PDB file of N, CA and C in Angstrom:
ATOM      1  N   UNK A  59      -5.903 -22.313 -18.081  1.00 46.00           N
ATOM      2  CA  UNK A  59      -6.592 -21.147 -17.569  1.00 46.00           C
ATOM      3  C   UNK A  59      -6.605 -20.071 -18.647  1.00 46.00           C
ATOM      4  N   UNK A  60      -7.872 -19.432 -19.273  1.00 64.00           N
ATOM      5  CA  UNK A  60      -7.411 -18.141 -19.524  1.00 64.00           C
ATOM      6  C   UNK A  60      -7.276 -17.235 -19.356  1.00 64.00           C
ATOM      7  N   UNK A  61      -7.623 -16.210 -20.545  1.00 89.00           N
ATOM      8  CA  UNK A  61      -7.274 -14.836 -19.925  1.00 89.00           C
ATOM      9  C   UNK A  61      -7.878 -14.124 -19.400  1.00 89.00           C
ATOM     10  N   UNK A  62      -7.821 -13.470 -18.718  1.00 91.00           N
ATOM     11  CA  UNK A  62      -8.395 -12.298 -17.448  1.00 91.00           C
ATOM     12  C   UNK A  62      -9.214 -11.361 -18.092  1.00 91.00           C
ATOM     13  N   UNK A  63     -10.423 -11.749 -17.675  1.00 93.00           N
ATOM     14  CA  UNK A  63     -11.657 -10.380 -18.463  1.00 93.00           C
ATOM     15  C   UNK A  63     -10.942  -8.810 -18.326  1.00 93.00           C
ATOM     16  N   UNK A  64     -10.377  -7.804 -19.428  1.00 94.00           N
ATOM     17  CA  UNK A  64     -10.159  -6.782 -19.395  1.00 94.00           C
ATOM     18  C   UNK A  64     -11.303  -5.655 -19.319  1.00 94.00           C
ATOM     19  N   UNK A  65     -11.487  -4.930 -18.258  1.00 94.00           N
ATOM     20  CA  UNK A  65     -12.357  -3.780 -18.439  1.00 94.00           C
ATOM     21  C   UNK A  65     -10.923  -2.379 -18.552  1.00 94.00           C
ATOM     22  N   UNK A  66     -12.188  -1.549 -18.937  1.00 93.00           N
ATOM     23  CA  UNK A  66     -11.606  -0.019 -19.441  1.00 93.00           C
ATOM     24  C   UNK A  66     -11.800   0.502 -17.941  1.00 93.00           C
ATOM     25  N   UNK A  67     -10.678   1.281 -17.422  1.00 90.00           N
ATOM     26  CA  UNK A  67     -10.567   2.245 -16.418  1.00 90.00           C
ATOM     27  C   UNK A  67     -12.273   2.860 -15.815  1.00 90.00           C
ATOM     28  N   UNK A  68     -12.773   2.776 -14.599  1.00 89.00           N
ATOM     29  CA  UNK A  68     -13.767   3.268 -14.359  1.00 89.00           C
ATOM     30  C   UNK A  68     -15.397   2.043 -15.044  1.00 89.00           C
ATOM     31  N   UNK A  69     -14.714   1.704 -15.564  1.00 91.00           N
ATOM     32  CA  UNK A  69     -16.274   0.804 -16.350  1.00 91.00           C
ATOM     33  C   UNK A  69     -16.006  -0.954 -15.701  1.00 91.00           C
ATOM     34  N   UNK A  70     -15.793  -1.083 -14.427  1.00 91.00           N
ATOM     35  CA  UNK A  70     -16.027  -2.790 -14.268  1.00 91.00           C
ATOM     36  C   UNK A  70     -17.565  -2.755 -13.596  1.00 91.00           C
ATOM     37  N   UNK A  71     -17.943  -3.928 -14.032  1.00 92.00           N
ATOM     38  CA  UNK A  71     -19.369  -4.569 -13.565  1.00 92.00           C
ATOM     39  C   UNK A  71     -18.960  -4.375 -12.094  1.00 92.00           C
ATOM     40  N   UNK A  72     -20.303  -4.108 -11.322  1.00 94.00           N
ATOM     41  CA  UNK A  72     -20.420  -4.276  -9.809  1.00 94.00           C
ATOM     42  C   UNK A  72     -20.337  -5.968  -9.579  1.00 94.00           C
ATOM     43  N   UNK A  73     -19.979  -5.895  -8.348  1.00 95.00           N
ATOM     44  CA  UNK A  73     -19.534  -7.487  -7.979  1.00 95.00           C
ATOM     45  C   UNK A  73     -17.844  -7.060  -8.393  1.00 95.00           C
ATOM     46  N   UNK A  74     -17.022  -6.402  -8.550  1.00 96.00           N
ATOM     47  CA  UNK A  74     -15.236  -6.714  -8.126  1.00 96.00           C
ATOM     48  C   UNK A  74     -15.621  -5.375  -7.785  1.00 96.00           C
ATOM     49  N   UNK A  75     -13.844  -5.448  -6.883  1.00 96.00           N
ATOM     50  CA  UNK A  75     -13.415  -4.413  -6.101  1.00 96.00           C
ATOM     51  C   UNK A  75     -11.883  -4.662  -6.108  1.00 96.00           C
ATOM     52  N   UNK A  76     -11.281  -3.470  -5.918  1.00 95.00           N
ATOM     53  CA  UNK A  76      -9.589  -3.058  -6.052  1.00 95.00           C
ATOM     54  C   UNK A  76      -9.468  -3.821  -4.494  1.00 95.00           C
ATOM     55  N   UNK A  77      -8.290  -4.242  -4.321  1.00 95.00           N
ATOM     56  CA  UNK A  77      -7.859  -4.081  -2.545  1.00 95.00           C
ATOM     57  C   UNK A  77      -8.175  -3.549  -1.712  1.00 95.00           C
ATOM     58  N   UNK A  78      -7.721  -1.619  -2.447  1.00 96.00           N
ATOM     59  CA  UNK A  78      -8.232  -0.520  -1.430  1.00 96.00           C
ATOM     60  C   UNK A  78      -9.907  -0.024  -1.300  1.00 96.00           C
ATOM     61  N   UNK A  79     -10.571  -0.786  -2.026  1.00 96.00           N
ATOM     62  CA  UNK A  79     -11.892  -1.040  -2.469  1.00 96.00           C
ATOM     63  C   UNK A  79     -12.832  -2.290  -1.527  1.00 96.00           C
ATOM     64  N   UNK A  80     -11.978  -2.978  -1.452  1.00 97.00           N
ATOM     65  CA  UNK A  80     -12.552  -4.363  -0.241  1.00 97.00           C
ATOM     66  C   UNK A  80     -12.408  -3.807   0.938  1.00 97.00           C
ATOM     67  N   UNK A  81     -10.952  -2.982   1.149  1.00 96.00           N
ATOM     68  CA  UNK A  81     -10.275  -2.753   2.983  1.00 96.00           C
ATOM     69  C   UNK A  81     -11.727  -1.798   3.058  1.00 96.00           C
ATOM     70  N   UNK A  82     -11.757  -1.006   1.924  1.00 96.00           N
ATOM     71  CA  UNK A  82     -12.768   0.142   2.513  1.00 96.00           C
ATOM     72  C   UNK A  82     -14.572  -0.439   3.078  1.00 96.00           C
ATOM     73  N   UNK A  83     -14.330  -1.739   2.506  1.00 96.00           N
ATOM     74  CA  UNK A  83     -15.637  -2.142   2.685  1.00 96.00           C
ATOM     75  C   UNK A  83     -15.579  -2.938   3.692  1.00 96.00           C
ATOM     76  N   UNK A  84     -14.018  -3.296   4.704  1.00 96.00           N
ATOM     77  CA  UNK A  84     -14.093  -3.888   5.814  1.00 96.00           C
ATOM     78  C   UNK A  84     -14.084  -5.348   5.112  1.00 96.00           C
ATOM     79  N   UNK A  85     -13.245  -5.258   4.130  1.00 96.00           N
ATOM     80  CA  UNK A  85     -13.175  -6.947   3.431  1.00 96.00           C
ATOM     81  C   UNK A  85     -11.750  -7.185   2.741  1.00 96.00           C
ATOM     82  N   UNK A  86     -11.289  -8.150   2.300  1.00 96.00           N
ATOM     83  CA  UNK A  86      -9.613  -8.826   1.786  1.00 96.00           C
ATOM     84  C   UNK A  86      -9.999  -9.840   1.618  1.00 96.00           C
ATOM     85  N   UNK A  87      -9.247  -9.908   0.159  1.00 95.00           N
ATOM     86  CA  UNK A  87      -9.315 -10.863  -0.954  1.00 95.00           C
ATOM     87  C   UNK A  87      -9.067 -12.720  -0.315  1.00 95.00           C
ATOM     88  N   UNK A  88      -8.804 -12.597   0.276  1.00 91.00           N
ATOM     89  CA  UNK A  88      -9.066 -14.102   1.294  1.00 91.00           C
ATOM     90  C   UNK A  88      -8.163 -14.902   0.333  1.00 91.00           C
ATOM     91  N   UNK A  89      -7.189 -14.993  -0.441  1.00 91.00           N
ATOM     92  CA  UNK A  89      -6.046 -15.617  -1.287  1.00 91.00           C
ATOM     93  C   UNK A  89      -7.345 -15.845  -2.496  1.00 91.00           C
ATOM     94  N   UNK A  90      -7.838 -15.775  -3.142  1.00 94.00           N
ATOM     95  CA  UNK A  90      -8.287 -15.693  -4.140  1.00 94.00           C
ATOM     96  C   UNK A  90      -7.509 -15.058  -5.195  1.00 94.00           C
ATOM     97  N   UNK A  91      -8.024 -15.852  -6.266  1.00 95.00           N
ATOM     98  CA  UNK A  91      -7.019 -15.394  -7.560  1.00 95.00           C
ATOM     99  C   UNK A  91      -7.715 -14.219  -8.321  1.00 95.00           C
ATOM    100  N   UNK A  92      -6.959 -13.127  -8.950  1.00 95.00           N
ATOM    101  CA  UNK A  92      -7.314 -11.988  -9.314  1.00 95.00           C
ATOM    102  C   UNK A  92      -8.795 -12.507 -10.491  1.00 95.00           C
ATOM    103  N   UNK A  93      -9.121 -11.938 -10.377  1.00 96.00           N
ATOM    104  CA  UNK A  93     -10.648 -12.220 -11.350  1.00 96.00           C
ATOM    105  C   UNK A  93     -10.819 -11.218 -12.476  1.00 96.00           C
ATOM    106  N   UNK A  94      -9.957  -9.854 -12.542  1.00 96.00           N
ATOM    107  CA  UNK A  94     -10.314  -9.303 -13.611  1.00 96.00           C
ATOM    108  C   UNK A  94      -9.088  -8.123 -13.468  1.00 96.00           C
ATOM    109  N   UNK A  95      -8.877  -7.472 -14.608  1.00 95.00           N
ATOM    110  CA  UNK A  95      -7.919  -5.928 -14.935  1.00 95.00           C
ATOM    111  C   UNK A  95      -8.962  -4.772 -15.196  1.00 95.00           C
ATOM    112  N   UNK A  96      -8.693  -3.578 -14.621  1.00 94.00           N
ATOM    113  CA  UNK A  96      -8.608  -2.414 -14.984  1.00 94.00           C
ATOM    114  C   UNK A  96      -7.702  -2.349 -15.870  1.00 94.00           C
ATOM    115  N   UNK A  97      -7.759  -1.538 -16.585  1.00 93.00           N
ATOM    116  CA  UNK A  97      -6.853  -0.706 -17.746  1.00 93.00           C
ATOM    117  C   UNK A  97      -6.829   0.788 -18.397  1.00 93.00           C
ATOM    118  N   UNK A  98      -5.796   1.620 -18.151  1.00 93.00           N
ATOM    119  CA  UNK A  98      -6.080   3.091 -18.617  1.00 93.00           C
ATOM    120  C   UNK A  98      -5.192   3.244 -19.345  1.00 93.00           C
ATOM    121  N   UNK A  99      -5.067   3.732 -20.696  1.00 92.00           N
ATOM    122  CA  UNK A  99      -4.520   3.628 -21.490  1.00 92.00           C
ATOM    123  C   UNK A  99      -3.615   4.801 -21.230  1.00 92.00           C
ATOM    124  N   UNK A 100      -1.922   5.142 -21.481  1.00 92.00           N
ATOM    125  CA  UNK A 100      -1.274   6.290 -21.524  1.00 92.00           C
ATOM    126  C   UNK A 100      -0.531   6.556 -22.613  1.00 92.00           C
ATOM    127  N   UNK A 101      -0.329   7.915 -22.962  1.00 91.00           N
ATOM    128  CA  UNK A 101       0.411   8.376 -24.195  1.00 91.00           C
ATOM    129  C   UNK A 101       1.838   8.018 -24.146  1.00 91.00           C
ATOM    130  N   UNK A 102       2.630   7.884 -23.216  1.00 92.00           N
ATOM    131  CA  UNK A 102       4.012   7.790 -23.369  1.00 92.00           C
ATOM    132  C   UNK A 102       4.638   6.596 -23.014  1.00 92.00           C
ATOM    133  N   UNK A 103       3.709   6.233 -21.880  1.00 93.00           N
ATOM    134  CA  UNK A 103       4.224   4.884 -20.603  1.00 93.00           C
ATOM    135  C   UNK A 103       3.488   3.587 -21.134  1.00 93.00           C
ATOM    136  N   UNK A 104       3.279   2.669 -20.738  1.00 92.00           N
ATOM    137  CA  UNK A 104       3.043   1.294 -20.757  1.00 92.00           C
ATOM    138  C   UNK A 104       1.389   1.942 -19.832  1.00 92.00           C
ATOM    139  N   UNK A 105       0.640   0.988 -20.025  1.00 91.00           N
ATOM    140  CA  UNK A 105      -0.984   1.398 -19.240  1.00 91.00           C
ATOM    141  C   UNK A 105      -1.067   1.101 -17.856  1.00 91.00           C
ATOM    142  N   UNK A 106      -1.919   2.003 -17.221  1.00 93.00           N
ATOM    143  CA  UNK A 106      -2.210   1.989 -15.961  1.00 93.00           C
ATOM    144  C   UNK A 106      -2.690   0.829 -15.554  1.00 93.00           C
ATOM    145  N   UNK A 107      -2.648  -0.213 -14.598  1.00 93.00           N
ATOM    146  CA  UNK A 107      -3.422  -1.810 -14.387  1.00 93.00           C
ATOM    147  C   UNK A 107      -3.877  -1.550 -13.143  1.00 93.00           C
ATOM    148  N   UNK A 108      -5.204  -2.244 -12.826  1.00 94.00           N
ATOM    149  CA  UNK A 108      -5.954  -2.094 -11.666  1.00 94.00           C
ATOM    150  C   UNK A 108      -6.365  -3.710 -11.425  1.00 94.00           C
ATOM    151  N   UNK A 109      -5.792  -4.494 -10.438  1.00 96.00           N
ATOM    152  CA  UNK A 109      -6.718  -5.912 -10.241  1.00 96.00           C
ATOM    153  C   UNK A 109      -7.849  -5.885  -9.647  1.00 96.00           C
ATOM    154  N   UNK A 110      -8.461  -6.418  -9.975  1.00 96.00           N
ATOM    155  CA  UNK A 110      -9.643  -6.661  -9.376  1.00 96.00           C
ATOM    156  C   UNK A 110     -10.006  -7.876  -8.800  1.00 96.00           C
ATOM    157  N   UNK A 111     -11.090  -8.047  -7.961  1.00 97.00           N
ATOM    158  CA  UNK A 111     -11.420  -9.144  -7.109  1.00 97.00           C
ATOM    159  C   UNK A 111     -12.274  -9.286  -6.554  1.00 97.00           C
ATOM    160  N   UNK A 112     -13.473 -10.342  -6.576  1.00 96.00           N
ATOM    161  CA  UNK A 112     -15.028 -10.683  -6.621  1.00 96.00           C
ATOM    162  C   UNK A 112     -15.336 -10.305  -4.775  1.00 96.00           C
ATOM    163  N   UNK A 113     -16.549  -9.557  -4.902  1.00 96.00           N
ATOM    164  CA  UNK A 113     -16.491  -9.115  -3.687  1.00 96.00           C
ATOM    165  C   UNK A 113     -16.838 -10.469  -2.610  1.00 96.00           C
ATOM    166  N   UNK A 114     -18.195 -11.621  -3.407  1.00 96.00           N
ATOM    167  CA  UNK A 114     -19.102 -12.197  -2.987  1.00 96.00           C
ATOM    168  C   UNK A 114     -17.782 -13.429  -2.082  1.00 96.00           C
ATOM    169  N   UNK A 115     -16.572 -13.238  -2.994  1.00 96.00           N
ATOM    170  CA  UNK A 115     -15.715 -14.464  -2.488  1.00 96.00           C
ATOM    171  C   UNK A 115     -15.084 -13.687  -1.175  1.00 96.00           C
ATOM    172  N   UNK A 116     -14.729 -12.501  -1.124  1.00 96.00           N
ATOM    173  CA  UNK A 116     -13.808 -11.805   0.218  1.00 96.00           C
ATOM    174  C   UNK A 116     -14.355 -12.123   1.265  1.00 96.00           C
ATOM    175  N   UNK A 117     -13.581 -12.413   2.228  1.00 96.00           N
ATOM    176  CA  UNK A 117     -14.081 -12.195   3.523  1.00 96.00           C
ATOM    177  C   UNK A 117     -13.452 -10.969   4.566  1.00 96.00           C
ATOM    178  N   UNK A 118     -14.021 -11.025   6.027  1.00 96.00           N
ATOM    179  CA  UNK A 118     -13.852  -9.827   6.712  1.00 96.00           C
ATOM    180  C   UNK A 118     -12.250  -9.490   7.175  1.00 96.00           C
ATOM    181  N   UNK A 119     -12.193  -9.069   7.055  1.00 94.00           N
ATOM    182  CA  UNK A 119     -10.793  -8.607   7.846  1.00 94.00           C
ATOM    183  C   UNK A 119     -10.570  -9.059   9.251  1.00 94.00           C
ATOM    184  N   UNK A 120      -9.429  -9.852   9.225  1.00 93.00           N
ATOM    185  CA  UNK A 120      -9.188 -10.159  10.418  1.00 93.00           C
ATOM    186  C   UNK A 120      -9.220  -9.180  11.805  1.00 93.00           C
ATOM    187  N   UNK A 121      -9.237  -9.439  12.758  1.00 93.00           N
ATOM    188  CA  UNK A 121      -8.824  -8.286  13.926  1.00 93.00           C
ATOM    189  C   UNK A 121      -8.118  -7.931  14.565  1.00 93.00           C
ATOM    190  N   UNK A 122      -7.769  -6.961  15.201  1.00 93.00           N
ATOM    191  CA  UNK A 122      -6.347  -6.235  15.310  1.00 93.00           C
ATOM    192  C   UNK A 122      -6.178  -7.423  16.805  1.00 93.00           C
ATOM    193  N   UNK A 123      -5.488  -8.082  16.528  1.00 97.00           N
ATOM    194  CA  UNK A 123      -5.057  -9.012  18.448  1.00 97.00           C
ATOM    195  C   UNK A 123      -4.137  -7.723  19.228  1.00 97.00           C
ATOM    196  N   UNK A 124      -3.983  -8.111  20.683  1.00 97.00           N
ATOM    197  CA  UNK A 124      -2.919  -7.351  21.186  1.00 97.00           C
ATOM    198  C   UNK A 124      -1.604  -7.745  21.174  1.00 97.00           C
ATOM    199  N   UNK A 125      -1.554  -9.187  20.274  1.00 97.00           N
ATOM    200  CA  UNK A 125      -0.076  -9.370  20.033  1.00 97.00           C
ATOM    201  C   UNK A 125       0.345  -8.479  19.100  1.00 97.00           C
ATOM    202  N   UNK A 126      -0.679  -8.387  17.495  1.00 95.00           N
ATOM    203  CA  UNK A 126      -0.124  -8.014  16.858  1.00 95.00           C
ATOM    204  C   UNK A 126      -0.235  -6.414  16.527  1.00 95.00           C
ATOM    205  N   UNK A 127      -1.291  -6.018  17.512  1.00 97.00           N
ATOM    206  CA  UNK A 127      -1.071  -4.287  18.094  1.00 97.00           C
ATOM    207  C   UNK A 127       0.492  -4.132  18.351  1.00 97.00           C
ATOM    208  N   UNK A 128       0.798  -5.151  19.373  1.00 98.00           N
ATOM    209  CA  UNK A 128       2.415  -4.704  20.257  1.00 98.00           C
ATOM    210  C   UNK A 128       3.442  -4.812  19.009  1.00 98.00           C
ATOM    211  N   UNK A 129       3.068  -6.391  18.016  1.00 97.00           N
ATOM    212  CA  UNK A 129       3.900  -6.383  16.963  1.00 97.00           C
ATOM    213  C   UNK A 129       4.637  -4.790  16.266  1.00 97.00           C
ATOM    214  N   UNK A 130       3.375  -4.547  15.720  1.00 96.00           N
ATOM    215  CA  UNK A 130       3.295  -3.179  14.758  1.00 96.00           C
ATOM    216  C   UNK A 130       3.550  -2.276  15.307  1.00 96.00           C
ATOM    217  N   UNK A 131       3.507  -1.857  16.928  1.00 96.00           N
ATOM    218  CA  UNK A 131       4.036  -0.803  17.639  1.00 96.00           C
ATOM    219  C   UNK A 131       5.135  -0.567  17.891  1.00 96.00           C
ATOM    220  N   UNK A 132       5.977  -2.327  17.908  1.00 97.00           N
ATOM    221  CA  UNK A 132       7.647  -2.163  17.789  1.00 97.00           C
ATOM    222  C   UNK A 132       7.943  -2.129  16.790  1.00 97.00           C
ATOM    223  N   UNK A 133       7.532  -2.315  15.646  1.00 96.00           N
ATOM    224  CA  UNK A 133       8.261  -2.177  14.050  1.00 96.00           C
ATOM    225  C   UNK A 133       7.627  -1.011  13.617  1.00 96.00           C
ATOM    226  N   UNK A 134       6.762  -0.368  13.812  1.00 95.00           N
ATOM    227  CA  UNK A 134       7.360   1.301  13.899  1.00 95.00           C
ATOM    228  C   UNK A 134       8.262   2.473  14.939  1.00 95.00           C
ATOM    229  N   UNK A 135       8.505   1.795  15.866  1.00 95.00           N
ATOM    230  CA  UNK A 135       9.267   2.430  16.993  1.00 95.00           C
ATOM    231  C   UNK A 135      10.675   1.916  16.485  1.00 95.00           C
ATOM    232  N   UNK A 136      10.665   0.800  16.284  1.00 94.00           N
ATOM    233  CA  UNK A 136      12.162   0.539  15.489  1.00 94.00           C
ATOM    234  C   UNK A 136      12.802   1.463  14.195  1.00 94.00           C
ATOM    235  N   UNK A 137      11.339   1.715  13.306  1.00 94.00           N
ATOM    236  CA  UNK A 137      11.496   2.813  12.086  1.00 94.00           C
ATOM    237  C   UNK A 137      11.876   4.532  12.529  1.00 94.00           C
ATOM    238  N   UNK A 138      11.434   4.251  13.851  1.00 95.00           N
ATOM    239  CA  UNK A 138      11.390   5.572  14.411  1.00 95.00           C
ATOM    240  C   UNK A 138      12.928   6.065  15.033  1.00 95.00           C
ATOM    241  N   UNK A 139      13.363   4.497  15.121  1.00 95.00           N
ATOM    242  CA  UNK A 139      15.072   5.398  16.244  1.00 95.00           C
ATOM    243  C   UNK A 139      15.842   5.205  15.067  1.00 95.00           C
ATOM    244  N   UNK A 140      16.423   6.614  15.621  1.00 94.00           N
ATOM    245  CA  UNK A 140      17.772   6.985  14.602  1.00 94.00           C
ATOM    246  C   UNK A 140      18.983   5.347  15.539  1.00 94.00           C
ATOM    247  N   UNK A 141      19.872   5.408  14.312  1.00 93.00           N
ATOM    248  CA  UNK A 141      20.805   4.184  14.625  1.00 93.00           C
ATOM    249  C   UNK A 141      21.792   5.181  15.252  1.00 93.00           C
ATOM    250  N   UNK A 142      22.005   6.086  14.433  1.00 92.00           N
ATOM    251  CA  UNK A 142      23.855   6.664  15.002  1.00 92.00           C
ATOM    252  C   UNK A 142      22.759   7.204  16.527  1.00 92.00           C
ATOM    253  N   UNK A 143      22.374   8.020  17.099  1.00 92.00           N
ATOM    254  CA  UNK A 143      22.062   8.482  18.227  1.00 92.00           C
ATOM    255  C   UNK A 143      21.020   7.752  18.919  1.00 92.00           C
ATOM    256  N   UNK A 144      20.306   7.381  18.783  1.00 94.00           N
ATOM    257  CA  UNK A 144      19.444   6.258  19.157  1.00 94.00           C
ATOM    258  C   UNK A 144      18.057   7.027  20.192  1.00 94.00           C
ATOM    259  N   UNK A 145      17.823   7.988  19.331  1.00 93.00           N
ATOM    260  CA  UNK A 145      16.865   8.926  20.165  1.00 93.00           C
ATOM    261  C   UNK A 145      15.553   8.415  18.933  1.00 93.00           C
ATOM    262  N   UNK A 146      14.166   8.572  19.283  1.00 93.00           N
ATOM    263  CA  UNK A 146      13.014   7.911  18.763  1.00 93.00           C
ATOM    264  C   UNK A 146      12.719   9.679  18.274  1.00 93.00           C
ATOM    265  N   UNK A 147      12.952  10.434  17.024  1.00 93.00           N
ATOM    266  CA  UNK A 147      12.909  11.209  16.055  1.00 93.00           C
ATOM    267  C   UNK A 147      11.289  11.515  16.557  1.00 93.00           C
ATOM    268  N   UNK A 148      10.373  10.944  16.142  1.00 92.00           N
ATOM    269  CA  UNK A 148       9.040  11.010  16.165  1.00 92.00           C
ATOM    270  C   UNK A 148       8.406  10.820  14.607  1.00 92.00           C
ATOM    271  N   UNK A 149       9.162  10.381  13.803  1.00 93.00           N
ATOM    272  CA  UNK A 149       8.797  10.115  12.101  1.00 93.00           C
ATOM    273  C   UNK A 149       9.937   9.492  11.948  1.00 93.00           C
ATOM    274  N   UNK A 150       9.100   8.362  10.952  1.00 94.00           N
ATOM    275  CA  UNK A 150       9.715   7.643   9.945  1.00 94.00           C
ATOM    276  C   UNK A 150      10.986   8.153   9.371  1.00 94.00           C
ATOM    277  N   UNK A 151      12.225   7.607   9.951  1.00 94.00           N
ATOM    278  CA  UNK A 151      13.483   8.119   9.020  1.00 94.00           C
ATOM    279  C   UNK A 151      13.852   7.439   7.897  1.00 94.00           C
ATOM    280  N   UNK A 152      14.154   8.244   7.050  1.00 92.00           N
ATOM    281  CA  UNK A 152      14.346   7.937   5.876  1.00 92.00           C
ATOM    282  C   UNK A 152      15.188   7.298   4.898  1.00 92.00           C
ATOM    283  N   UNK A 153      14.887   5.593   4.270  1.00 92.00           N
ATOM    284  CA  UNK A 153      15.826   4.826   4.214  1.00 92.00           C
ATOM    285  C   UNK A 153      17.187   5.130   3.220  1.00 92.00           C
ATOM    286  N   UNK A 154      16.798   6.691   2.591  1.00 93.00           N
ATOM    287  CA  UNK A 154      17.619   7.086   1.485  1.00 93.00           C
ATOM    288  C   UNK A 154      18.979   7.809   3.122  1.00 93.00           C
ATOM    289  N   UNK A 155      18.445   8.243   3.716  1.00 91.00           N
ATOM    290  CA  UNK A 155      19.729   8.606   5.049  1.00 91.00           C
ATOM    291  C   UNK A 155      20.337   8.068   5.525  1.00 91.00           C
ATOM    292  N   UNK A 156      19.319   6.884   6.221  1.00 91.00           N
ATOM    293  CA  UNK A 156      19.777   6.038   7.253  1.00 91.00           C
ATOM    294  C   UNK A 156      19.613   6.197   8.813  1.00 91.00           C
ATOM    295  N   UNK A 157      19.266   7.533   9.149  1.00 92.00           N
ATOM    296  CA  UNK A 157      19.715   7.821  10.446  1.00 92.00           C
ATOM    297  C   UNK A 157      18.755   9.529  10.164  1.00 92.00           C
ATOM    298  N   UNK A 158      18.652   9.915  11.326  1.00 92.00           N
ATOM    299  CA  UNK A 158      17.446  11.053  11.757  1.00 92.00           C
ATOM    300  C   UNK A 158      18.144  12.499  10.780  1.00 92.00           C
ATOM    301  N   UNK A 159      17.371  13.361  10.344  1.00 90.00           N
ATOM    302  CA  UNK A 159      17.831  14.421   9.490  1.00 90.00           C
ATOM    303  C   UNK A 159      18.810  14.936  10.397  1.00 90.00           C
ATOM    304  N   UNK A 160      18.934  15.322  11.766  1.00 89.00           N
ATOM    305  CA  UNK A 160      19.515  15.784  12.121  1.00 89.00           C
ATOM    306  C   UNK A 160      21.201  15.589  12.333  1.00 89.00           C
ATOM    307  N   UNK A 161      21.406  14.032  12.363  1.00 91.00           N
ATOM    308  CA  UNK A 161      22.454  13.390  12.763  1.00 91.00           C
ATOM    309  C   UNK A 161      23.439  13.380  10.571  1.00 91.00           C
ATOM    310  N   UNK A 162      21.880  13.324  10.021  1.00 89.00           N
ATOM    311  CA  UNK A 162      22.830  13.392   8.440  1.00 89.00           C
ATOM    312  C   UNK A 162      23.383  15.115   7.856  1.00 89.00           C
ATOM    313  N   UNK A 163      22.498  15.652   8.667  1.00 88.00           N
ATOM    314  CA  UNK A 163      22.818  17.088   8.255  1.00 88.00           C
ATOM    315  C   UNK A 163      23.459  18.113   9.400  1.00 88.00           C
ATOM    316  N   UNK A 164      24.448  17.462  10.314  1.00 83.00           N
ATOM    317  CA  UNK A 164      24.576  18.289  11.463  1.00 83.00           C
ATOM    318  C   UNK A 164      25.092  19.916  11.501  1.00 83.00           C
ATOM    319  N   UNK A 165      26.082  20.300  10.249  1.00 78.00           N
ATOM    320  CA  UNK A 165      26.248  21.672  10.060  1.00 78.00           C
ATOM    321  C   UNK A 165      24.895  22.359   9.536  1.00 78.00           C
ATOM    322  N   UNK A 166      23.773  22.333   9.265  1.00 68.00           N
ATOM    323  CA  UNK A 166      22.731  22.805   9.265  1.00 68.00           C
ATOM    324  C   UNK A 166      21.746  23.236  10.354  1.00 68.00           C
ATOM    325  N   UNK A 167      22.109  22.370  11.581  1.00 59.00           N
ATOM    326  CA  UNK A 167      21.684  22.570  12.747  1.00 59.00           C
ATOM    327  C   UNK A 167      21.735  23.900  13.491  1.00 59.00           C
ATOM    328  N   UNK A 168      23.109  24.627  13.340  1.00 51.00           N
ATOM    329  CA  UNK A 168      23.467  25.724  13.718  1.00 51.00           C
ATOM    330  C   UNK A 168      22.759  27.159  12.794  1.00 51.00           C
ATOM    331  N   UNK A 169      22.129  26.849  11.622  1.00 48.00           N
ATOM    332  CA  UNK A 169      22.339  27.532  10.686  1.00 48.00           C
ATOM    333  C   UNK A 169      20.597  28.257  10.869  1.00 48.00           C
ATOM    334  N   UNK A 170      19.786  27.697  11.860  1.00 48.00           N
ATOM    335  CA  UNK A 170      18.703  28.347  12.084  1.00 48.00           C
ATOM    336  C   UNK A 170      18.774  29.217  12.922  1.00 48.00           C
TER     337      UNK A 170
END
């Protein structure tokens, strides 16, 4: 196999699209193999990379079932309860805590 046609940042031929470039078009890369790079060159870091992927091969996005509605509704409700108190916060707690701001910072509570 070779190597992967490189385009420059902003300049790929029509016909590919990024991931967030297919979802937006109501399409996913259907396991297809990447077909091409973006590239932006940076002064300090290693370069920006963008994959790309042929639109004509994607197909539609699957559809939301009500299994996997209920799926995704418990694995964010799970993200949602604090462990030490077990109350559902209403946001994503944060895996650098562990547990709801309130329960990691409790002498702050008083302090409003």
């Amino acid at each position: 196999m070779g190597e992967l046609p490189v385009y420059r940042w902003r300049l790929a031929p029509d016909g590919y699209a990024t991931r967030r470039q297919l979802r937006a078009l109501g399409l996913r890369p259907a396991g297809q193999d990447v077909a091409a790079e973006l590239r932006r060159l940076r002064k300090r870091r290693g370069p920006l990379v963008a994959y790309l992927y042929r639109i004509d091969q994607a197909k539609p996005i699957r559809p939301m079932t009500p299994g996997r509605r209920a799926a995704l509704e418990a694995a964010m409700a799970a993200r949602r309860t604090c462990p030490n108190c077990r109350r559902d916060v209403g946001y994503c707690i944060p895996r650098s805590l562990g547990m709801c701001v309130t329960c990691a910072y409790p002498e702050e509570q008083c302090a409003a």
